[in-house]
XYZ file of C-alpha atoms in Angstrom:
299
model
C -0.347 0.249 0.034
C 0.833 3.342 -1.077
C 0.789 6.589 1.810
C -1.995 8.330 0.112
C -3.883 4.586 -0.005
C -3.208 4.685 3.520
C -4.524 7.791 4.312
C -7.548 7.843 1.998
C -8.433 4.108 4.153
C -8.316 5.904 7.536
C -9.637 8.791 6.947
C -12.580 6.982 5.154
C -12.313 4.706 8.129
C -12.480 7.397 10.476
C -15.747 9.457 8.854
C -17.586 6.446 8.090
C -18.130 8.420 4.953
C -16.810 9.445 1.670
C -17.616 12.542 0.835
C -16.203 13.859 4.228
C -13.286 11.773 3.588
C -13.070 12.944 0.403
C -12.998 17.000 1.719
C -10.454 16.492 4.398
C -8.586 15.007 1.765
C -9.389 17.544 -0.408
C -9.984 15.442 -3.625
C -13.138 14.329 -4.819
C -15.292 11.613 -4.010
C -15.104 9.353 -7.002
C -11.387 9.256 -5.974
C -11.698 8.436 -2.643
C -14.627 5.625 -4.621
C -11.581 4.203 -6.115
C -8.783 3.741 -4.137
C -11.147 2.016 -2.155
C -12.284 -0.830 -4.150
C -8.648 -0.770 -5.964
C -7.377 -1.689 -2.108
C -10.022 -4.280 -1.894
C -9.085 -5.467 -4.839
C -5.456 -6.531 -3.813
C -6.440 -6.971 -0.446
C -9.199 -9.721 -1.399
C -12.311 -8.618 0.573
C -14.755 -6.060 1.105
C -12.785 -3.187 4.196
C -16.210 -1.043 4.401
C -20.050 -2.533 3.946
C -21.838 0.798 1.849
C -25.730 1.116 1.820
C -27.482 3.783 0.854
C -27.779 5.396 4.132
C -23.952 4.221 5.849
C -20.968 3.206 5.543
C -19.140 1.269 8.228
C -16.037 -1.182 8.272
C -15.974 -5.153 7.818
C -14.214 -6.932 10.715
C -11.128 -7.221 7.695
C -11.958 -3.700 7.607
C -11.859 -2.868 11.331
C -8.615 -5.039 11.699
C -6.899 -3.846 8.888
C -7.044 0.002 10.472
C -6.200 -0.813 13.876
C -3.079 -1.943 12.556
C -1.989 0.805 10.420
C -3.280 3.450 12.601
C 0.306 3.169 14.728
C 2.253 3.044 11.994
C 0.867 6.061 10.268
C 0.735 8.010 13.559
C 5.385 7.295 13.812
C 5.789 8.428 9.455
C 3.107 11.536 10.604
C 5.438 12.007 13.455
C 8.477 11.444 11.900
C 7.272 14.132 9.123
C 6.559 16.118 11.552
C 9.618 16.557 13.703
C 11.798 16.363 11.248
C 9.765 19.929 9.655
C 10.108 21.355 13.404
C 14.093 20.425 13.578
C 14.788 22.089 9.712
C 12.751 24.922 11.330
C 14.374 25.252 14.104
C 16.091 28.552 13.260
C 13.305 30.167 12.388
C 12.060 33.137 15.245
C 8.477 33.542 14.211
C 6.413 31.385 16.530
C 2.540 32.004 14.137
C -0.774 31.458 15.757
C -3.888 30.693 14.409
C -7.329 32.212 15.654
C -10.931 32.279 15.353
C -12.941 34.780 16.127
C -12.580 38.614 17.101
C -12.491 37.914 20.744
C -10.321 35.209 20.631
C -7.625 37.415 17.853
C -7.522 40.032 21.006
C -6.533 37.293 23.268
C -4.257 35.953 21.310
C -3.005 39.800 21.027
C -2.765 40.221 25.194
C -0.525 36.713 24.909
C 2.274 37.384 22.410
C 2.443 40.857 24.081
C 3.260 39.269 27.316
C 5.000 36.547 25.261
C 7.908 38.817 23.319
C 8.780 40.486 27.152
C 9.942 37.170 27.806
C 11.332 35.855 25.154
C 12.371 39.054 22.870
C 14.364 37.237 19.986
C 11.020 35.521 18.831
C 8.645 37.237 16.582
C 4.746 35.819 17.318
C 2.636 36.360 13.462
C -1.070 36.187 13.808
C -3.541 34.459 11.095
C -6.962 34.886 11.397
C -8.696 31.447 10.926
C -12.155 30.433 8.837
C -14.524 28.436 10.155
C -14.278 26.186 7.579
C -10.422 25.653 7.897
C -10.928 23.742 11.077
C -7.188 22.344 12.002
C -6.578 22.152 8.723
C -3.829 24.971 8.755
C -2.852 23.213 11.762
C -1.858 20.075 10.185
C -0.774 21.333 6.909
C 2.121 23.533 9.481
C 0.558 26.636 7.969
C 0.568 27.379 11.940
C 2.384 26.392 14.890
C -0.448 26.923 17.779
C -4.475 27.569 16.660
C -6.780 28.128 19.117
C -9.797 26.592 19.429
C -13.009 25.529 21.119
C -13.915 22.365 19.997
C -11.462 19.064 21.394
C -9.645 17.124 19.094
C -11.656 13.719 18.210
C -10.555 10.826 16.492
C -7.623 10.673 13.949
C -6.885 14.537 14.973
C -6.200 13.604 18.283
C -3.669 11.489 17.619
C -2.197 14.050 16.184
C -3.140 16.809 17.792
C -2.138 18.020 21.613
C -4.416 20.725 23.515
C -3.065 22.798 26.720
C -5.553 23.847 29.329
C -8.529 25.215 29.411
C -7.790 28.738 28.508
C -10.976 30.751 28.707
C -14.853 29.861 28.671
C -17.945 31.939 27.691
C -21.626 31.477 27.583
C -23.010 29.760 24.108
C -25.633 32.528 22.672
C -28.069 31.551 20.165
C -27.953 33.850 17.079
C -31.630 34.190 15.716
C -33.174 36.745 13.115
C -34.242 40.025 14.649
C -37.950 39.141 13.906
C -37.847 35.290 14.763
C -39.931 34.536 17.694
C -37.236 33.644 20.255
C -35.759 36.804 19.473
C -38.154 38.455 21.953
C -36.937 35.791 25.157
C -34.773 36.368 27.881
C -33.672 32.928 26.999
C -34.238 29.741 25.360
C -32.959 25.856 26.486
C -30.745 23.549 24.280
C -34.169 21.763 22.903
C -35.378 24.499 21.971
C -32.761 24.021 19.115
C -35.671 21.540 17.524
C -38.117 24.372 17.502
C -35.890 26.569 14.425
C -33.517 25.761 11.702
C -29.975 25.702 12.379
C -27.244 26.161 9.883
C -25.049 23.736 8.726
C -21.381 24.082 9.401
C -19.226 23.619 5.964
C -18.289 20.364 4.906
C -14.573 21.109 5.119
C -14.403 20.369 8.876
C -14.991 16.940 10.773
C -17.897 15.422 11.109
C -17.590 15.341 14.870
C -16.695 19.410 14.869
C -20.624 19.610 13.961
C -21.356 17.025 16.566
C -19.479 18.745 19.214
C -21.183 21.927 18.198
C -24.876 21.804 17.397
C -26.621 17.815 18.176
C -28.722 16.307 15.740
C -30.937 15.355 18.516
C -32.417 17.316 21.906
C -31.822 15.551 24.967
C -35.618 14.486 24.426
C -35.023 12.935 21.126
C -36.644 15.592 18.530
C -34.116 16.023 15.818
C -32.935 19.529 15.222
C -33.674 20.327 11.273
C -30.529 21.929 9.466
C -30.190 24.703 7.111
C -27.461 25.727 4.188
C -24.161 25.471 4.822
C -21.984 28.637 5.836
C -18.030 28.643 5.749
C -17.255 32.310 7.781
C -18.347 33.649 10.124
C -19.495 37.083 8.500
C -21.643 34.419 5.802
C -23.287 32.774 8.856
C -24.628 36.062 10.170
C -25.703 37.678 6.827
C -27.649 33.601 6.516
C -29.350 34.785 10.087
C -30.009 38.161 9.294
C -31.859 37.138 6.668
C -34.063 35.242 8.455
C -33.216 31.484 6.784
C -32.021 29.948 9.748
C -29.984 30.854 13.861
C -26.988 29.295 15.236
C -25.618 28.367 18.790
C -22.605 31.408 19.098
C -20.001 32.333 22.234
C -20.810 35.116 24.409
C -17.711 37.240 22.372
C -20.729 37.759 19.957
C -21.971 40.701 21.322
C -19.839 43.353 21.087
C -17.104 42.081 18.065
C -20.860 41.032 15.624
C -23.298 43.431 16.646
C -25.884 43.504 13.620
C -29.622 45.228 13.472
C -30.915 42.010 11.541
C -29.359 39.596 14.626
C -30.096 39.091 18.188
C -28.459 36.962 20.670
C -30.434 35.560 22.949
C -28.790 33.247 26.020
C -28.796 29.417 25.879
C -29.456 28.866 29.748
C -29.195 25.382 29.856
C -25.658 24.945 27.239
C -21.952 23.685 28.325
C -19.248 26.818 28.243
C -17.200 27.042 25.079
C -14.225 26.338 26.316
C -10.951 27.966 24.157
C -7.493 25.567 24.217
C -4.382 26.143 21.942
C -3.816 22.962 20.117
C -0.264 21.884 18.111
C 0.854 19.207 15.981
C 2.421 16.332 18.789
C 5.350 15.922 16.665
C 6.297 19.790 16.366
C 6.590 20.385 19.587
C 9.010 22.747 21.094
C 10.150 24.755 23.980
C 8.902 28.275 22.275
C 5.347 26.560 22.092
C 5.552 25.207 25.406
C 6.186 28.316 26.678
C 3.745 30.934 24.945
C 1.094 28.303 25.917
C 2.876 28.376 29.691
C 2.160 32.561 29.422
C -1.143 31.941 27.533
C -2.323 29.756 31.025
C -0.423 33.561 33.026
C -2.432 36.296 30.882
C -6.036 34.100 30.782
C -5.252 33.704 34.774
C -5.182 29.258 34.926
C -1.476 29.432 35.247
């Protein structure tokens, strides 16, 4: 098996969806399907059971995934370590963030970090919602501040720091929506409105973490159109097309006359952490995370 074949197989094994696997690999769904069919012919058995509703691993596929993951992880770590070693002389630490409030926090951390590390420049980069951890995985940033914990293959690849900030959840609704006049809503109220859909470029577990498919009492949550950026999300909400849960920072950083933010009284808080590649961890990265803890009051 070639390296790319292994990546395709493990992506489908993690996502259990050919389309989402193709999005995460930035290839076409047909290419993913061809690769899996070719692997199954070479191996001589089915790796996945496919129906119109779902995809799942066969016992043979499960065994192959379990055997391949450790070796694949070692390869990724070796490449990441080589990249980190090659760039050891670089004096710039690149930090990614999602959202205006996160950007303000990272700026404060960068200022405090520079005071103790005058030889290291901190470069900041805004990460669009639809990019997820892609910039971090691709080596375009060294650290990323995010609210959704890593799962599956990303959990094996990324290391998470301590919880730095917590914010309550709000439901962003159109100004004329019936919920706009409420003092608060419950998480169960998601089933009574149309919730926008996160971009297909992010892992499925991100969407499940942010918006459950069903409420606690079993009612399905209806999903609306897809958005890729925060501004697209707000434009769709303002036009009355859907709603979406957001963090408390939106009330001060994303004020719009056509969007109202209603507290979700029983939703868990958003927790922000710094993430970085396990194989690319350096003393500089650890120091930045430590300074972030001191700035947030959690260190």
